[in-house]
Coordinates of N, CA and C in Angstrom, one line a residue:
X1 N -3.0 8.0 2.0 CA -2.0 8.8 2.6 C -1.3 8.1 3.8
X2 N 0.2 8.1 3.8 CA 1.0 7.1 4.7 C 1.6 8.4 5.2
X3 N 1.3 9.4 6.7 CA 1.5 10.3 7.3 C 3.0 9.7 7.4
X4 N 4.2 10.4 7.3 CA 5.4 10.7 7.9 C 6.1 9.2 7.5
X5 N 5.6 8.9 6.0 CA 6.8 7.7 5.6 C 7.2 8.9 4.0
X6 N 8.3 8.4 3.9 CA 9.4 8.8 2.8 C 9.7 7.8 2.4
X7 N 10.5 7.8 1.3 CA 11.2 6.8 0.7 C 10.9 5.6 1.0
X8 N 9.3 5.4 0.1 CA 8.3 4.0 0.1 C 9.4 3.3 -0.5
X9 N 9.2 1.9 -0.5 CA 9.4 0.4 -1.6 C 8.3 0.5 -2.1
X10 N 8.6 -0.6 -2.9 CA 7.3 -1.0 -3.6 C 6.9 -2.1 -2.8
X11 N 5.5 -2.3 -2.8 CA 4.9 -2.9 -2.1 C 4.7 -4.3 -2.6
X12 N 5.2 -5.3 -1.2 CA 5.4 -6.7 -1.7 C 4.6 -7.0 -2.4
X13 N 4.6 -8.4 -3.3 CA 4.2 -8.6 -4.3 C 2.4 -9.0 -4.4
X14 N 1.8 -9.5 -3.2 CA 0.5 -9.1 -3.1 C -0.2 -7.9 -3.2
X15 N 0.6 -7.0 -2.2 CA 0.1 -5.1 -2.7 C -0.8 -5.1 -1.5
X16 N -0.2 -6.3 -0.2 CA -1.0 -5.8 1.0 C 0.2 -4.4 1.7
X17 N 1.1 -4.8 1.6 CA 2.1 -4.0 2.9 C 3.2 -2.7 2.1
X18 N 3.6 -1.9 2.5 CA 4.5 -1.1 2.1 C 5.3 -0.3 3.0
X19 N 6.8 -0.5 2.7 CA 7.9 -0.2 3.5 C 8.2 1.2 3.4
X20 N 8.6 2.2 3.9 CA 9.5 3.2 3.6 C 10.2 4.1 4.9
X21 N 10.5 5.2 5.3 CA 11.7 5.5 5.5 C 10.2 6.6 6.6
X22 N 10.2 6.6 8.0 CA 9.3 7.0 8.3 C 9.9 8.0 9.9
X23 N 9.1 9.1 9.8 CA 9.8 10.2 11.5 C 8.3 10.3 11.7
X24 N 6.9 9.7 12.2 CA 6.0 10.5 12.4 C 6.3 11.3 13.8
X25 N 7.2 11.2 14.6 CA 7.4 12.5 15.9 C 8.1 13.9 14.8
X26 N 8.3 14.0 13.7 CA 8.7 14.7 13.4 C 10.0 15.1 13.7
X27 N 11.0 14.1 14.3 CA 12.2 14.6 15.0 C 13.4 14.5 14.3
X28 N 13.1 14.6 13.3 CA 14.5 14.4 12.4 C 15.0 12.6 12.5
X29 N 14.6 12.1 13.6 CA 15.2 10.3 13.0 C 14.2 9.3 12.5
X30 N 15.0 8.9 11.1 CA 14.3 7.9 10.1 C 14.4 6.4 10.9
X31 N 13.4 5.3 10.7 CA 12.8 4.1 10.7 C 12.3 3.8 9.8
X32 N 12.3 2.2 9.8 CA 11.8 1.7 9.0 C 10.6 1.3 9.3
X33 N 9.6 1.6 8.7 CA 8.2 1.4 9.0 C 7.8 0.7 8.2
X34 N 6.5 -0.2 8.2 CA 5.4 -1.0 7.7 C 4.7 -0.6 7.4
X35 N 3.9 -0.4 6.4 CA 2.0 -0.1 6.7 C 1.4 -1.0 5.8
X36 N 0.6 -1.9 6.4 CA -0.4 -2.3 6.1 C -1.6 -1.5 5.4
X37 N -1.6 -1.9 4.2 CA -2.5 -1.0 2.8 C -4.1 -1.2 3.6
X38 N -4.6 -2.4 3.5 CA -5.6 -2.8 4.0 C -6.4 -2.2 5.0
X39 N -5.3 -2.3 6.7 CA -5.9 -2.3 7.7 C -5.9 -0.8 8.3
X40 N -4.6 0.1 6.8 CA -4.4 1.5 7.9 C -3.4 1.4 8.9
X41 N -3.0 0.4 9.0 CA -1.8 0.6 10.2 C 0.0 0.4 9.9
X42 N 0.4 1.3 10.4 CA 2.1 1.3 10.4 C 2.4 0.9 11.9
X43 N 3.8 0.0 11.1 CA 4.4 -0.2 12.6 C 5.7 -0.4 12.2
X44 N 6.7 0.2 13.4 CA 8.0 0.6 13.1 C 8.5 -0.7 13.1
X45 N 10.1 -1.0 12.2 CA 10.8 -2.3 12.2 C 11.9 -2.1 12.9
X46 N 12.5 -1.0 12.3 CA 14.1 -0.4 12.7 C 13.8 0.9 13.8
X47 N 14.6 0.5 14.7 CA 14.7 1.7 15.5 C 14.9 3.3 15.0
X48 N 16.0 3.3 14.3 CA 16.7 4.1 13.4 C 17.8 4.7 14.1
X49 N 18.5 5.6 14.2 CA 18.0 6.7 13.5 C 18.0 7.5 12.2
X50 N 19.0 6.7 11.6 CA 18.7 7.0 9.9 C 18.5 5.9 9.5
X51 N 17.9 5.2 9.0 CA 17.9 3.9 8.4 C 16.5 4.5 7.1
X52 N 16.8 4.1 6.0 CA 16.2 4.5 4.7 C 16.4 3.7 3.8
X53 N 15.5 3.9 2.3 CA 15.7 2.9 1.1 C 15.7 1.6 1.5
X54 N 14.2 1.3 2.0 CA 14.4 -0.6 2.4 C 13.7 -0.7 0.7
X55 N 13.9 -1.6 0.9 CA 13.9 -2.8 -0.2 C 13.3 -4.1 0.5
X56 N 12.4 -4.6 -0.3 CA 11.5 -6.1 0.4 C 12.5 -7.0 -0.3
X57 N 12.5 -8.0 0.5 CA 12.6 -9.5 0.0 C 11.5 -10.3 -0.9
X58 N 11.8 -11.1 -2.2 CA 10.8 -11.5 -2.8 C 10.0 -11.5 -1.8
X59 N 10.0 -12.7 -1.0 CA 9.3 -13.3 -0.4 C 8.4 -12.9 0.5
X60 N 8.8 -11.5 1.1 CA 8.4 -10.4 1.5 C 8.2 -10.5 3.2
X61 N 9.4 -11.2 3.7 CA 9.8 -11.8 5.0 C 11.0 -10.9 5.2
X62 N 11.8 -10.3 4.5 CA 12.6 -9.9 4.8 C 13.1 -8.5 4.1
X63 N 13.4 -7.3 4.9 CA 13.4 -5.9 4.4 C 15.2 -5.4 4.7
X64 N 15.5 -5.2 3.5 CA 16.9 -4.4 3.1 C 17.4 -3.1 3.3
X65 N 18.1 -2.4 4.2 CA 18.0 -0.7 4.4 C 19.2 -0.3 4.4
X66 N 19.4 0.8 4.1 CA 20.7 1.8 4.4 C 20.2 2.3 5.9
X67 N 21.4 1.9 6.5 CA 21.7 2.4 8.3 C 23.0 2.9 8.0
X68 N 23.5 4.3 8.3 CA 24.4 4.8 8.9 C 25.7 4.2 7.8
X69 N 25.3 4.4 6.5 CA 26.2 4.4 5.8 C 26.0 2.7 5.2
X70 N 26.0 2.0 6.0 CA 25.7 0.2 5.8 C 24.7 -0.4 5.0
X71 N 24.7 -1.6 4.8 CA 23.5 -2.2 4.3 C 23.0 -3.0 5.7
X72 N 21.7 -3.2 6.1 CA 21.2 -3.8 7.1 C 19.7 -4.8 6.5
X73 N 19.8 -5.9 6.8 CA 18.2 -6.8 6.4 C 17.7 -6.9 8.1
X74 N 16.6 -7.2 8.1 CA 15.9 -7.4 9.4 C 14.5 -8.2 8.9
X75 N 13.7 -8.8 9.8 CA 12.8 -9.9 9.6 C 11.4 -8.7 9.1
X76 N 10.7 -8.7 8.4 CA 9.9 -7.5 7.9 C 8.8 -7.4 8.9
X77 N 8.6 -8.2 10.0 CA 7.5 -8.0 11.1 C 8.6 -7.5 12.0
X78 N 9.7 -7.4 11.6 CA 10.4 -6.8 13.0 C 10.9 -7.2 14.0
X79 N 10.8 -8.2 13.8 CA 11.5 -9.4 14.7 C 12.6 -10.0 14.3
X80 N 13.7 -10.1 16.4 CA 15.0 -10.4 15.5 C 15.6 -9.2 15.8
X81 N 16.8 -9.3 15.3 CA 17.2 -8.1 15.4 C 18.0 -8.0 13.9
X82 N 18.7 -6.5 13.9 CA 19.7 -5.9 12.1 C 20.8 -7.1 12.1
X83 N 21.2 -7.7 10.6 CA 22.0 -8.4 10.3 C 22.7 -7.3 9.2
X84 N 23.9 -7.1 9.5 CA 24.9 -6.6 8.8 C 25.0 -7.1 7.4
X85 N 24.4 -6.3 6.2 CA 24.5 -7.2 4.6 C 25.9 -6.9 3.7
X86 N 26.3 -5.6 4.4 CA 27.3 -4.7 3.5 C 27.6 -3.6 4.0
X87 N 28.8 -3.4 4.4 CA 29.4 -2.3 4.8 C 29.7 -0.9 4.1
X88 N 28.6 -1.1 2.9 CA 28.8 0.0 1.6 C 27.6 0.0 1.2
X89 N 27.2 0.9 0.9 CA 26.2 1.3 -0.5 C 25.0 1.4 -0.3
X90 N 23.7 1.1 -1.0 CA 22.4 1.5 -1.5 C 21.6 0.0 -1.7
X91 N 20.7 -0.5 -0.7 CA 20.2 -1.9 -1.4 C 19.5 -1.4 -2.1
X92 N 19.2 -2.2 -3.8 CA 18.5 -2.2 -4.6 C 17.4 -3.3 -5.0
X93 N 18.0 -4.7 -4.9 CA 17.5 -5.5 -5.4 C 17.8 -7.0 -4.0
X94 N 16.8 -7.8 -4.5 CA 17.4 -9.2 -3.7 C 16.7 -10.3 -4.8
X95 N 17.9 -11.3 -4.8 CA 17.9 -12.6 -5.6 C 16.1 -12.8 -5.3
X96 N 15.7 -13.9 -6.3 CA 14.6 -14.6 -5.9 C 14.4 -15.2 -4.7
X97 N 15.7 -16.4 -4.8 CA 15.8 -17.0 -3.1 C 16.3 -16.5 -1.8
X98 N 16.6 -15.2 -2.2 CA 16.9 -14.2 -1.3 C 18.2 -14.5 -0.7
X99 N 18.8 -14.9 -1.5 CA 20.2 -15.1 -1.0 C 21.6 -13.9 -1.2
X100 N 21.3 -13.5 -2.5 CA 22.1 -12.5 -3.0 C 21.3 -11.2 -2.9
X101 N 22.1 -10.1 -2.5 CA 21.6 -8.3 -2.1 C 22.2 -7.8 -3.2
X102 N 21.6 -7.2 -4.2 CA 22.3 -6.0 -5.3 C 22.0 -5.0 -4.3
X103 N 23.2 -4.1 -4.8 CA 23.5 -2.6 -4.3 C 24.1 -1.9 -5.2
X104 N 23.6 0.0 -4.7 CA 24.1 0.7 -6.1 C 25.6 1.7 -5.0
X105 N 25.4 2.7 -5.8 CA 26.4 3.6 -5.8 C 27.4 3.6 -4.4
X106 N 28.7 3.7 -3.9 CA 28.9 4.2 -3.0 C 29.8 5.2 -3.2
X107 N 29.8 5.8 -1.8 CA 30.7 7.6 -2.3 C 30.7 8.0 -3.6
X108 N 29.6 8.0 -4.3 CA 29.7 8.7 -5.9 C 30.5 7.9 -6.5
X109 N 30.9 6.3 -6.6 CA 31.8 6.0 -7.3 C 30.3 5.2 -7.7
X110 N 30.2 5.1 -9.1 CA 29.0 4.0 -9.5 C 29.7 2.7 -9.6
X111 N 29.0 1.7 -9.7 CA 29.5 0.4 -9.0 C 28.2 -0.9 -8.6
X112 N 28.4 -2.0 -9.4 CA 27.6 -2.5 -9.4 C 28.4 -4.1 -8.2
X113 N 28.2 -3.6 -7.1 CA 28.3 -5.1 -6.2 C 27.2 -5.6 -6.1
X114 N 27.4 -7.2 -5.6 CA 26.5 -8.0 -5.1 C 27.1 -8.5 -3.8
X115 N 26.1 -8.8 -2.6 CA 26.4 -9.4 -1.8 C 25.3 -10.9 -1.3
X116 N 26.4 -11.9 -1.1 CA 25.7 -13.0 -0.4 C 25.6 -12.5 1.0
X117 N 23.9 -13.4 1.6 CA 23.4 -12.9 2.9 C 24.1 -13.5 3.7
X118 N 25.5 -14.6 3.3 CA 26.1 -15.2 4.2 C 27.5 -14.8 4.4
X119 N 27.6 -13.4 3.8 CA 29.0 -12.7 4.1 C 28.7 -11.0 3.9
X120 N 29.7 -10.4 4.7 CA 29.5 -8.9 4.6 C 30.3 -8.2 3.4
X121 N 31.3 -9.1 2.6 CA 32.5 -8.8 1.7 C 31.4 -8.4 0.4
X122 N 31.4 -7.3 0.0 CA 30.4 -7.5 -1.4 C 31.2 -8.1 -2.7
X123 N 31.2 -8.2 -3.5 CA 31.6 -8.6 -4.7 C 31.2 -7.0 -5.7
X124 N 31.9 -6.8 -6.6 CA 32.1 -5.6 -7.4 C 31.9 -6.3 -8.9
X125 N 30.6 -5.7 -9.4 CA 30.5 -6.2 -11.0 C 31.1 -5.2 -11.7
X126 N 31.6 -4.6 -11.7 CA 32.0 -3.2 -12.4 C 30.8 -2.1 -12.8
X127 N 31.6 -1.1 -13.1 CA 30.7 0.2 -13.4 C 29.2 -0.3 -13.8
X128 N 28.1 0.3 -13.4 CA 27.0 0.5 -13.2 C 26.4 0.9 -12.1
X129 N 25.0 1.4 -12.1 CA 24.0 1.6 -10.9 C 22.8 0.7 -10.5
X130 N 22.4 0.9 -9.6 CA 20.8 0.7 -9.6 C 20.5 -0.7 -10.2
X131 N 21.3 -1.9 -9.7 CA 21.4 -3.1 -9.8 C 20.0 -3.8 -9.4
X132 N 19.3 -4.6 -10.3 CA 18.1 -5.4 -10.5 C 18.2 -6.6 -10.9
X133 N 18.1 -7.7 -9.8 CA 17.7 -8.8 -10.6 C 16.7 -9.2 -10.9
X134 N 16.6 -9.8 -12.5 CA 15.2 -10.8 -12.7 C 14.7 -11.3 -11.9
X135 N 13.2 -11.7 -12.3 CA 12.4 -12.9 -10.7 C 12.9 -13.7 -10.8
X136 N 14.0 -14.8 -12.1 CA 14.4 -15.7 -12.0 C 16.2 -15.6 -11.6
X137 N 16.6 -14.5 -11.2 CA 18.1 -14.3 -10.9 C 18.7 -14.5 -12.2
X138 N 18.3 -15.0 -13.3 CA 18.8 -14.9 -14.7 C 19.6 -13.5 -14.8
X139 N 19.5 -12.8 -14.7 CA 20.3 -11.5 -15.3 C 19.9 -10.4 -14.4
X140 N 20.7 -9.3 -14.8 CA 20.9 -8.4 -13.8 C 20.9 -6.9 -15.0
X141 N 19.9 -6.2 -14.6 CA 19.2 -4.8 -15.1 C 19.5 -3.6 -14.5
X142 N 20.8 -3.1 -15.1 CA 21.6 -1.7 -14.2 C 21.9 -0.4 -15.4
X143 N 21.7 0.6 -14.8 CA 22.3 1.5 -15.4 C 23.7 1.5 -15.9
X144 N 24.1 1.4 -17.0 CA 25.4 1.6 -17.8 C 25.8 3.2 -17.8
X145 N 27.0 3.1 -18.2 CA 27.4 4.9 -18.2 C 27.0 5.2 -19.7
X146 N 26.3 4.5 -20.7 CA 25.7 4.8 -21.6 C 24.4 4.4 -21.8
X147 N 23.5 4.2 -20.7 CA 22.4 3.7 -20.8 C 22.1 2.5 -20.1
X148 N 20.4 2.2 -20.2 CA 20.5 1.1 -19.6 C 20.8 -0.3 -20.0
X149 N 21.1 -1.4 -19.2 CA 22.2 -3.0 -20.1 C 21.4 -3.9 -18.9
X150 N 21.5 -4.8 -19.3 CA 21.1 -6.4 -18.8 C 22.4 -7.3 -18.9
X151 N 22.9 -7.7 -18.1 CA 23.7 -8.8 -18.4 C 23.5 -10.3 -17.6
X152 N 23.7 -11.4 -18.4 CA 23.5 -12.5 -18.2 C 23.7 -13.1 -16.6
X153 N 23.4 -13.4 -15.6 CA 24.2 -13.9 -14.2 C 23.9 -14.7 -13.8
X154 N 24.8 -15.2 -13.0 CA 25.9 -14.6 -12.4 C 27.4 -14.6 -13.5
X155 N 27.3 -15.7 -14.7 CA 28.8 -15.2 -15.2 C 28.8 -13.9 -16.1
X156 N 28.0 -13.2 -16.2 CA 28.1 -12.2 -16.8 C 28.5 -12.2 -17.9
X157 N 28.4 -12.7 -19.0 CA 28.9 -13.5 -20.4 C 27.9 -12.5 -21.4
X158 N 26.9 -12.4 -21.2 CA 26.0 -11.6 -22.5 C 26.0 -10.1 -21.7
X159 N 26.1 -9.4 -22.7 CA 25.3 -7.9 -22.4 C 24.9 -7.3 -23.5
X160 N 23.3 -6.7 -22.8 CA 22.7 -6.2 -24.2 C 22.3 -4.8 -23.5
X161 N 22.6 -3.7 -24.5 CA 22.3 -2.8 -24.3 C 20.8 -1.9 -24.1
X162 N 19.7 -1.6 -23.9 CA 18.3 -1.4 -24.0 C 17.9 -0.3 -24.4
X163 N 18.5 0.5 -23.6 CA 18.6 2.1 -23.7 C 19.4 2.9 -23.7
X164 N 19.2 4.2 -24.0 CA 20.4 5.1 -24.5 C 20.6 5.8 -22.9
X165 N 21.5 6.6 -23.2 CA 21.4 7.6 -22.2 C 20.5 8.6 -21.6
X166 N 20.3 8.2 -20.3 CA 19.0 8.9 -19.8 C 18.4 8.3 -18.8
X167 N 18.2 6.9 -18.8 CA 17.6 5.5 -17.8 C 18.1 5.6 -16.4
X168 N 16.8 5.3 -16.4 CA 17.3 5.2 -14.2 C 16.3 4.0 -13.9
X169 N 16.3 3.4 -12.7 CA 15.5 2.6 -11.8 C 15.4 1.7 -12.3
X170 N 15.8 1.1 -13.4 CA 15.3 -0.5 -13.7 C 14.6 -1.1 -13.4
X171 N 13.0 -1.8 -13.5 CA 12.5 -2.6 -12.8 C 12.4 -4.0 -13.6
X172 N 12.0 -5.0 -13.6 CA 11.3 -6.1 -14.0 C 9.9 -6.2 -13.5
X173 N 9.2 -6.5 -14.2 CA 8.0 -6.9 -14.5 C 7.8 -8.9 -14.1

């Protein structure tokens, strides 16, 4: 039991730590919290006051959040201060080398951008959600408006369809 965290990540890829969206004063403002599976302990990353849906970095050095409408990465021990990733949307996913940020939906318009961590301009893949990339950045696993699709990346040249209508969250294995 992680008292007064919401909206976990999945826990980096060892399965020591896990991120999510945390008020333990109870006051209505969200942070980004840490907890350490092992030791029992959380410790705040983001000040907040809304800051939600982090997302780890492979590598698990670096955590992805919606702040105040924005996309925000920060160093996952908290150090450092918020780097501005995108001025839109939902992080979902980050490259292997952690260079590129997938993101889903903004204002209800579905929408599959990507952004590099070395600009705030996202790039727009067209309609889709809930953008995933492979461990190898090979392709990219989003909701279609008829199901879920994979397509080849970055030139986006293959698409295969997976599933019908109904798919959400994409993960890779």
């Amino acid at each position: 039991d992680v008292t007064g965290v919401q909206t976990c990540a999945l826990p980096i890829s060892d399965g020591t730590m896990l991120a999510g969206s945390c008020d333990p004063s109870n006051s209505g403002k969200l942070a980004i919290c840490v907890h350490n599976l092992a030791r029992g302990v959380t410790a705040h990353v983001t000040a907040g006051p809304n800051d939600r849906f982090p997302v780890w970095s492979h590598d698990g050095h670096a955590i992805a959040y919606l702040s105040n409408g924005a996309i925000y990465h920060i160093r996952a021990d908290g150090s450092g201060s918020p780097a501005l990733a995108a001025d839109r949307g939902i992080p979902t996913g980050w490259s292997a080398d952690g260079r590129i940020l997938s993101f889903g939906t903004h204002e209800g318009v579905v929408s599959l951008p990507v952004t590099a961590m070395t600009t705030t301009v996202p790039l727009d893949l067209g309609p889709g959600a809930e953008g995933q990339l492979s461990p190898d950045s090979n392709w990219l696993a989003y909701i279609a408006p008829d199901g879920l699709s994979i397509k080849r990346f970055p030139n986006l040249s293959e698409h295969v369809q997976v599933t019908g209508y109904g798919a959400s969250q994409p993960r890779w294995s």
